[in-house]
Amino acid sequence: MDLIQSYDGGDASSSPEPSPPRMLKAKSSAPEVDDTALALTVSNASQSKSNPINPTQHAVAFNPTYDQLWAPIYGPAHPYAKDGIAQGMRNHKLGFVEDASIGSFVFDEQYSTFQKYGYAADPSGMNYVGDAEALKQNDGVSVYNIKQSDQKRRKLEESKGEEEVEIAAEAENPATEAWLLKNRKSPWSRKKEVVQGELTEEQKKYAEDHAKKKEEKSQQGEAKGEAFTDKSTFHGKEDKDYQGRSWIEAPKDAKANNDHCYIPKRLVHTWSGHTKGVSAIRFFPKHGHLLLSAGMDCKVKIWDVYNSGKCMRTYMGHGKAVRDICFSNDGTKFLTAGYDKNIKYWDTETGQVISTFSTGKIPYVVKLNPDDDKQNILLAGMSDKKIVQWDINSGEITQEYDQHLGAVNTITFVDNNRRFVTSSDDKSLRVWEFGIPVVIKYISEPHMHSMPAISVHPNGKWLAAQSLDNQILIYGTRERFQLNKKKRFAGHIVAGYACQVNFSPDGRFVMSGDGEGRCWFWDWKSCRVFKTLRCHNGVCIGAEWHPLEQSKVATCGWDGLIKYW
């Protein structure tokens, strides 16, 4: 205003009087709020708290709230409750609570002292309550204020007690040295004479059963290592011919006449010498001038194919039926596996047993490693789900492949003999790296059946597996070992029989026996049935194609005959 007056025509030369300094009030930047309603709410709340309704009065001078009307009379929070404490005096739901003059630690201390010694400090002052004599005797010490001497004595007693407990525990544990020291006997000490009382009937029965089981086990052990007298009978005219050549040597003129294979049409020869069924046949490797057969009459026989067609030698060394046979690469030795739980390694020419192997379980299949430098390695699929690998030279087990869930039926080498495929009663195929007991491929599908016979195609790319649902399935031998769904050979009935499946040397035909005594031939490309031959009266269990004479096939059956077609 003074500034305005100075411009209102006043004297410019006369200076105005200085105005007194004024302090500006601090102004809040927040917007103004009408707090009337808030004040009313607070007053109502305070009124509701300070003026609750008296249940005895008949008139109410204000409009009470719902909470006031329906507040319970009986609770300690109500001002008109029976305890009669005024509303302003309350500081707790239970009424008025004084501040405590003692902490929880001090309370625990005094409580424990009173429980132990019978006295405690009075929280209101310096007095003590309880047993005055005990108070004088202990000088008013609490449980937490023990003398140092007593503390040391207690610690020593506790540590000694713990050590004694530990020593006692060690003495009871047979794995500790304390137990050995305690129970150690002098070599000169006499044995304690135990007075044997009479056995009860249950104890006698148990002792008899135990003795019987022990006898059975000893008999089984004898059977495992039982050495049957290994005999061999030569049926030929001479061991060597006029040139000094052995009878097992192949003829010089034995060569493949034609690369093209044909289906046989008629029976050429029948070998009959086994008194029971024949379980497997194998041609002599590469030349096929001799045929080895395994019989259920515990004998293995070798037959001449080219000349006389007679039995050349009989090998007798198994106590039960012979299950499987396998030639070495050069044919001078062969393996036999029998139900007497023995695997025998024979010399083909002399008929002597070179070595015998056994694990106490039945071997279902035996195989020598096909590599020429690993002809001393034997693989056997056992009835206890294992594939056992022996070194023939040392006679020791060098590896065990234990992954199958059932008895192992076949062992087939693939991929240049670096891997092998095994089939089992657990309806699965497993692929292994040779020498490494870890499965690299596991093939098991819900639709799969057990595959008791497998053979490799001559080109090495495919496996033919005889499935017990009356079909032959084809698997690739590459990395994936996939099922070839386009190739499937069916029509024969093999359910329940391990009929051998085989290929012609040129790979154009697949053949297999069946449960009705017939031999079936399929075309490899079209998968159609090419021909069937009525071969045996019972089961036609084995079928082998001659390695050199392309149109000739040998079959064996449970009627004890071996037929050459």
PDB file of C-alpha atoms in Angstrom, residues 106-239:
ATOM      1  CA  VAL A 106      14.538 -63.288  36.108  1.00  0.00           C
ATOM      2  CA  PHE A 107      11.166 -64.961  36.616  1.00  0.00           C
ATOM      3  CA  ASP A 108      12.491 -68.284  35.181  1.00  0.00           C
ATOM      4  CA  GLU A 109      15.552 -67.982  37.384  1.00  0.00           C
ATOM      5  CA  GLN A 110      13.558 -67.394  40.562  1.00  0.00           C
ATOM      6  CA  TYR A 111      10.997 -70.055  39.650  1.00  0.00           C
ATOM      7  CA  SER A 112      13.725 -72.684  39.093  1.00  0.00           C
ATOM      8  CA  THR A 113      15.494 -71.592  42.301  1.00  0.00           C
ATOM      9  CA  PHE A 114      12.299 -71.965  44.291  1.00  0.00           C
ATOM     10  CA  GLN A 115      11.674 -75.422  42.759  1.00  0.00           C
ATOM     11  CA  LYS A 116      15.200 -76.583  43.621  1.00  0.00           C
ATOM     12  CA  TYR A 117      16.149 -74.842  46.881  1.00  0.00           C
ATOM     13  CA  GLY A 118      12.741 -73.795  48.246  1.00  0.00           C
ATOM     14  CA  TYR A 119      13.263 -69.994  48.310  1.00  0.00           C
ATOM     15  CA  ALA A 120      13.008 -67.113  45.833  1.00  0.00           C
ATOM     16  CA  ALA A 121      13.396 -63.333  45.736  1.00  0.00           C
ATOM     17  CA  ASP A 122      10.288 -61.214  46.259  1.00  0.00           C
ATOM     18  CA  PRO A 123       9.797 -59.017  43.136  1.00  0.00           C
ATOM     19  CA  SER A 124       8.325 -56.170  45.190  1.00  0.00           C
ATOM     20  CA  GLY A 125      11.465 -55.586  47.258  1.00  0.00           C
ATOM     21  CA  MET A 126      14.689 -57.073  48.570  1.00  0.00           C
ATOM     22  CA  ASN A 127      13.045 -59.693  50.737  1.00  0.00           C
ATOM     23  CA  TYR A 128      13.026 -63.445  50.152  1.00  0.00           C
ATOM     24  CA  VAL A 129      10.139 -65.842  50.486  1.00  0.00           C
ATOM     25  CA  GLY A 130      10.295 -69.567  51.216  1.00  0.00           C
ATOM     26  CA  ASP A 131      12.699 -71.711  53.251  1.00  0.00           C
ATOM     27  CA  ALA A 132      14.869 -69.401  55.404  1.00  0.00           C
ATOM     28  CA  GLU A 133      17.277 -72.167  56.486  1.00  0.00           C
ATOM     29  CA  ALA A 134      18.015 -73.189  52.889  1.00  0.00           C
ATOM     30  CA  LEU A 135      18.503 -69.481  52.100  1.00  0.00           C
ATOM     31  CA  LYS A 136      21.171 -69.149  54.843  1.00  0.00           C
ATOM     32  CA  GLN A 137      22.845 -72.444  53.891  1.00  0.00           C
ATOM     33  CA  ASN A 138      23.215 -71.507  50.214  1.00  0.00           C
ATOM     34  CA  ASP A 139      23.909 -67.788  50.821  1.00  0.00           C
ATOM     35  CA  GLY A 140      20.922 -66.850  48.687  1.00  0.00           C
ATOM     36  CA  VAL A 141      22.442 -68.363  45.508  1.00  0.00           C
ATOM     37  CA  SER A 142      20.103 -68.920  42.577  1.00  0.00           C
ATOM     38  CA  VAL A 143      20.295 -71.824  40.138  1.00  0.00           C
ATOM     39  CA  TYR A 144      22.162 -69.635  37.628  1.00  0.00           C
ATOM     40  CA  ASN A 145      24.752 -68.451  40.169  1.00  0.00           C
ATOM     41  CA  ILE A 146      26.608 -71.672  41.007  1.00  0.00           C
ATOM     42  CA  LYS A 147      30.113 -71.610  42.432  1.00  0.00           C
ATOM     43  CA  GLN A 148      32.982 -72.128  39.996  1.00  0.00           C
ATOM     44  CA  SER A 149      34.225 -75.196  41.850  1.00  0.00           C
ATOM     45  CA  ASP A 150      30.786 -76.775  41.603  1.00  0.00           C
ATOM     46  CA  GLN A 151      30.604 -75.875  37.891  1.00  0.00           C
ATOM     47  CA  LYS A 152      33.967 -77.584  37.178  1.00  0.00           C
ATOM     48  CA  ARG A 153      32.942 -80.660  39.173  1.00  0.00           C
ATOM     49  CA  ARG A 154      29.677 -80.901  37.262  1.00  0.00           C
ATOM     50  CA  LYS A 155      31.410 -80.544  33.879  1.00  0.00           C
ATOM     51  CA  LEU A 156      33.883 -83.312  34.791  1.00  0.00           C
ATOM     52  CA  GLU A 157      31.069 -85.607  35.900  1.00  0.00           C
ATOM     53  CA  GLU A 158      29.102 -84.963  32.701  1.00  0.00           C
ATOM     54  CA  SER A 159      32.140 -85.536  30.441  1.00  0.00           C
ATOM     55  CA  LYS A 160      33.017 -88.750  32.294  1.00  0.00           C
ATOM     56  CA  GLY A 161      29.445 -89.968  31.988  1.00  0.00           C
ATOM     57  CA  GLU A 162      29.410 -89.291  28.213  1.00  0.00           C
ATOM     58  CA  GLU A 163      32.735 -91.107  27.753  1.00  0.00           C
ATOM     59  CA  GLU A 164      31.454 -94.103  29.684  1.00  0.00           C
ATOM     60  CA  VAL A 165      28.305 -94.202  27.555  1.00  0.00           C
ATOM     61  CA  GLU A 166      30.393 -94.004  24.346  1.00  0.00           C
ATOM     62  CA  ILE A 167      32.752 -96.761  25.545  1.00  0.00           C
ATOM     63  CA  ALA A 168      29.794 -98.949  26.449  1.00  0.00           C
ATOM     64  CA  ALA A 169      28.231 -98.345  23.009  1.00  0.00           C
ATOM     65  CA  GLU A 170      31.539 -99.152  21.271  1.00  0.00           C
ATOM     66  CA  ALA A 171      31.907-102.320  23.308  1.00  0.00           C
ATOM     67  CA  GLU A 172      28.490-103.450  22.096  1.00  0.00           C
ATOM     68  CA  ASN A 173      29.265-102.745  18.405  1.00  0.00           C
ATOM     69  CA  PRO A 174      31.168-105.683  16.781  1.00  0.00           C
ATOM     70  CA  ALA A 175      32.671-103.369  14.135  1.00  0.00           C
ATOM     71  CA  THR A 176      34.776-101.436  16.701  1.00  0.00           C
ATOM     72  CA  GLU A 177      38.174-102.223  18.188  1.00  0.00           C
ATOM     73  CA  ALA A 178      36.740-101.976  21.725  1.00  0.00           C
ATOM     74  CA  TRP A 179      34.468-104.941  20.990  1.00  0.00           C
ATOM     75  CA  LEU A 180      37.392-106.930  19.546  1.00  0.00           C
ATOM     76  CA  LEU A 181      39.533-106.184  22.613  1.00  0.00           C
ATOM     77  CA  LYS A 182      36.713-107.137  24.939  1.00  0.00           C
ATOM     78  CA  ASN A 183      35.871-110.385  23.112  1.00  0.00           C
ATOM     79  CA  ARG A 184      39.405-111.370  22.164  1.00  0.00           C
ATOM     80  CA  LYS A 185      40.322-114.855  23.278  1.00  0.00           C
ATOM     81  CA  SER A 186      43.728-116.294  23.911  1.00  0.00           C
ATOM     82  CA  PRO A 187      44.728-119.071  21.470  1.00  0.00           C
ATOM     83  CA  TRP A 188      45.537-121.245  24.533  1.00  0.00           C
ATOM     84  CA  SER A 189      42.222-120.673  26.260  1.00  0.00           C
ATOM     85  CA  ARG A 190      39.857-123.609  26.507  1.00  0.00           C
ATOM     86  CA  LYS A 191      36.487-123.548  24.848  1.00  0.00           C
ATOM     87  CA  LYS A 192      33.604-122.955  27.161  1.00  0.00           C
ATOM     88  CA  GLU A 193      31.669-126.098  27.768  1.00  0.00           C
ATOM     89  CA  VAL A 194      28.059-125.419  26.874  1.00  0.00           C
ATOM     90  CA  VAL A 195      25.554-127.740  28.414  1.00  0.00           C
ATOM     91  CA  GLN A 196      23.166-128.670  25.601  1.00  0.00           C
ATOM     92  CA  GLY A 197      19.639-129.092  26.735  1.00  0.00           C
ATOM     93  CA  GLU A 198      17.045-131.199  24.994  1.00  0.00           C
ATOM     94  CA  LEU A 199      15.769-129.750  21.726  1.00  0.00           C
ATOM     95  CA  THR A 200      12.129-128.944  21.290  1.00  0.00           C
ATOM     96  CA  GLU A 201      10.131-130.497  18.456  1.00  0.00           C
ATOM     97  CA  GLU A 202      10.285-127.264  16.431  1.00  0.00           C
ATOM     98  CA  GLN A 203      14.064-127.075  16.847  1.00  0.00           C
ATOM     99  CA  LYS A 204      14.460-130.706  15.782  1.00  0.00           C
ATOM    100  CA  LYS A 205      12.301-130.131  12.708  1.00  0.00           C
ATOM    101  CA  TYR A 206      14.288-127.013  11.799  1.00  0.00           C
ATOM    102  CA  ALA A 207      17.596-128.896  12.191  1.00  0.00           C
ATOM    103  CA  GLU A 208      16.358-131.706   9.914  1.00  0.00           C
ATOM    104  CA  ASP A 209      15.197-129.239   7.231  1.00  0.00           C
ATOM    105  CA  HIS A 210      18.513-127.402   7.446  1.00  0.00           C
ATOM    106  CA  ALA A 211      20.452-130.666   7.010  1.00  0.00           C
ATOM    107  CA  LYS A 212      18.315-131.603   3.977  1.00  0.00           C
ATOM    108  CA  LYS A 213      18.901-128.223   2.344  1.00  0.00           C
ATOM    109  CA  LYS A 214      22.626-128.544   2.972  1.00  0.00           C
ATOM    110  CA  GLU A 215      22.663-131.960   1.288  1.00  0.00           C
ATOM    111  CA  GLU A 216      20.722-130.615  -1.716  1.00  0.00           C
ATOM    112  CA  LYS A 217      23.157-127.715  -2.060  1.00  0.00           C
ATOM    113  CA  SER A 218      26.152-130.050  -1.906  1.00  0.00           C
ATOM    114  CA  GLN A 219      24.511-132.243  -4.563  1.00  0.00           C
ATOM    115  CA  GLN A 220      23.937-129.191  -6.762  1.00  0.00           C
ATOM    116  CA  GLY A 221      27.573-128.188  -6.313  1.00  0.00           C
ATOM    117  CA  GLU A 222      28.609-131.681  -7.350  1.00  0.00           C
ATOM    118  CA  ALA A 223      26.300-131.452 -10.365  1.00  0.00           C
ATOM    119  CA  LYS A 224      27.835-128.105 -11.298  1.00  0.00           C
ATOM    120  CA  GLY A 225      31.344-129.487 -11.278  1.00  0.00           C
ATOM    121  CA  GLU A 226      30.362-133.055 -12.135  1.00  0.00           C
ATOM    122  CA  ALA A 227      32.824-134.386 -14.686  1.00  0.00           C
ATOM    123  CA  PHE A 228      30.928-136.654 -17.036  1.00  0.00           C
ATOM    124  CA  THR A 229      33.231-139.075 -18.774  1.00  0.00           C
ATOM    125  CA  ASP A 230      34.065-137.348 -22.045  1.00  0.00           C
ATOM    126  CA  LYS A 231      34.046-139.972 -24.763  1.00  0.00           C
ATOM    127  CA  SER A 232      34.364-139.732 -28.495  1.00  0.00           C
ATOM    128  CA  THR A 233      33.898-142.459 -31.046  1.00  0.00           C
ATOM    129  CA  PHE A 234      35.236-142.271 -34.620  1.00  0.00           C
ATOM    130  CA  HIS A 235      33.015-144.046 -37.145  1.00  0.00           C
ATOM    131  CA  GLY A 236      35.024-143.471 -40.326  1.00  0.00           C
ATOM    132  CA  LYS A 237      37.452-145.888 -41.969  1.00  0.00           C
ATOM    133  CA  GLU A 238      40.645-143.918 -41.320  1.00  0.00           C
ATOM    134  CA  ASP A 239      41.641-140.727 -39.505  1.00  0.00           C
TER     135      ASP A 239
END
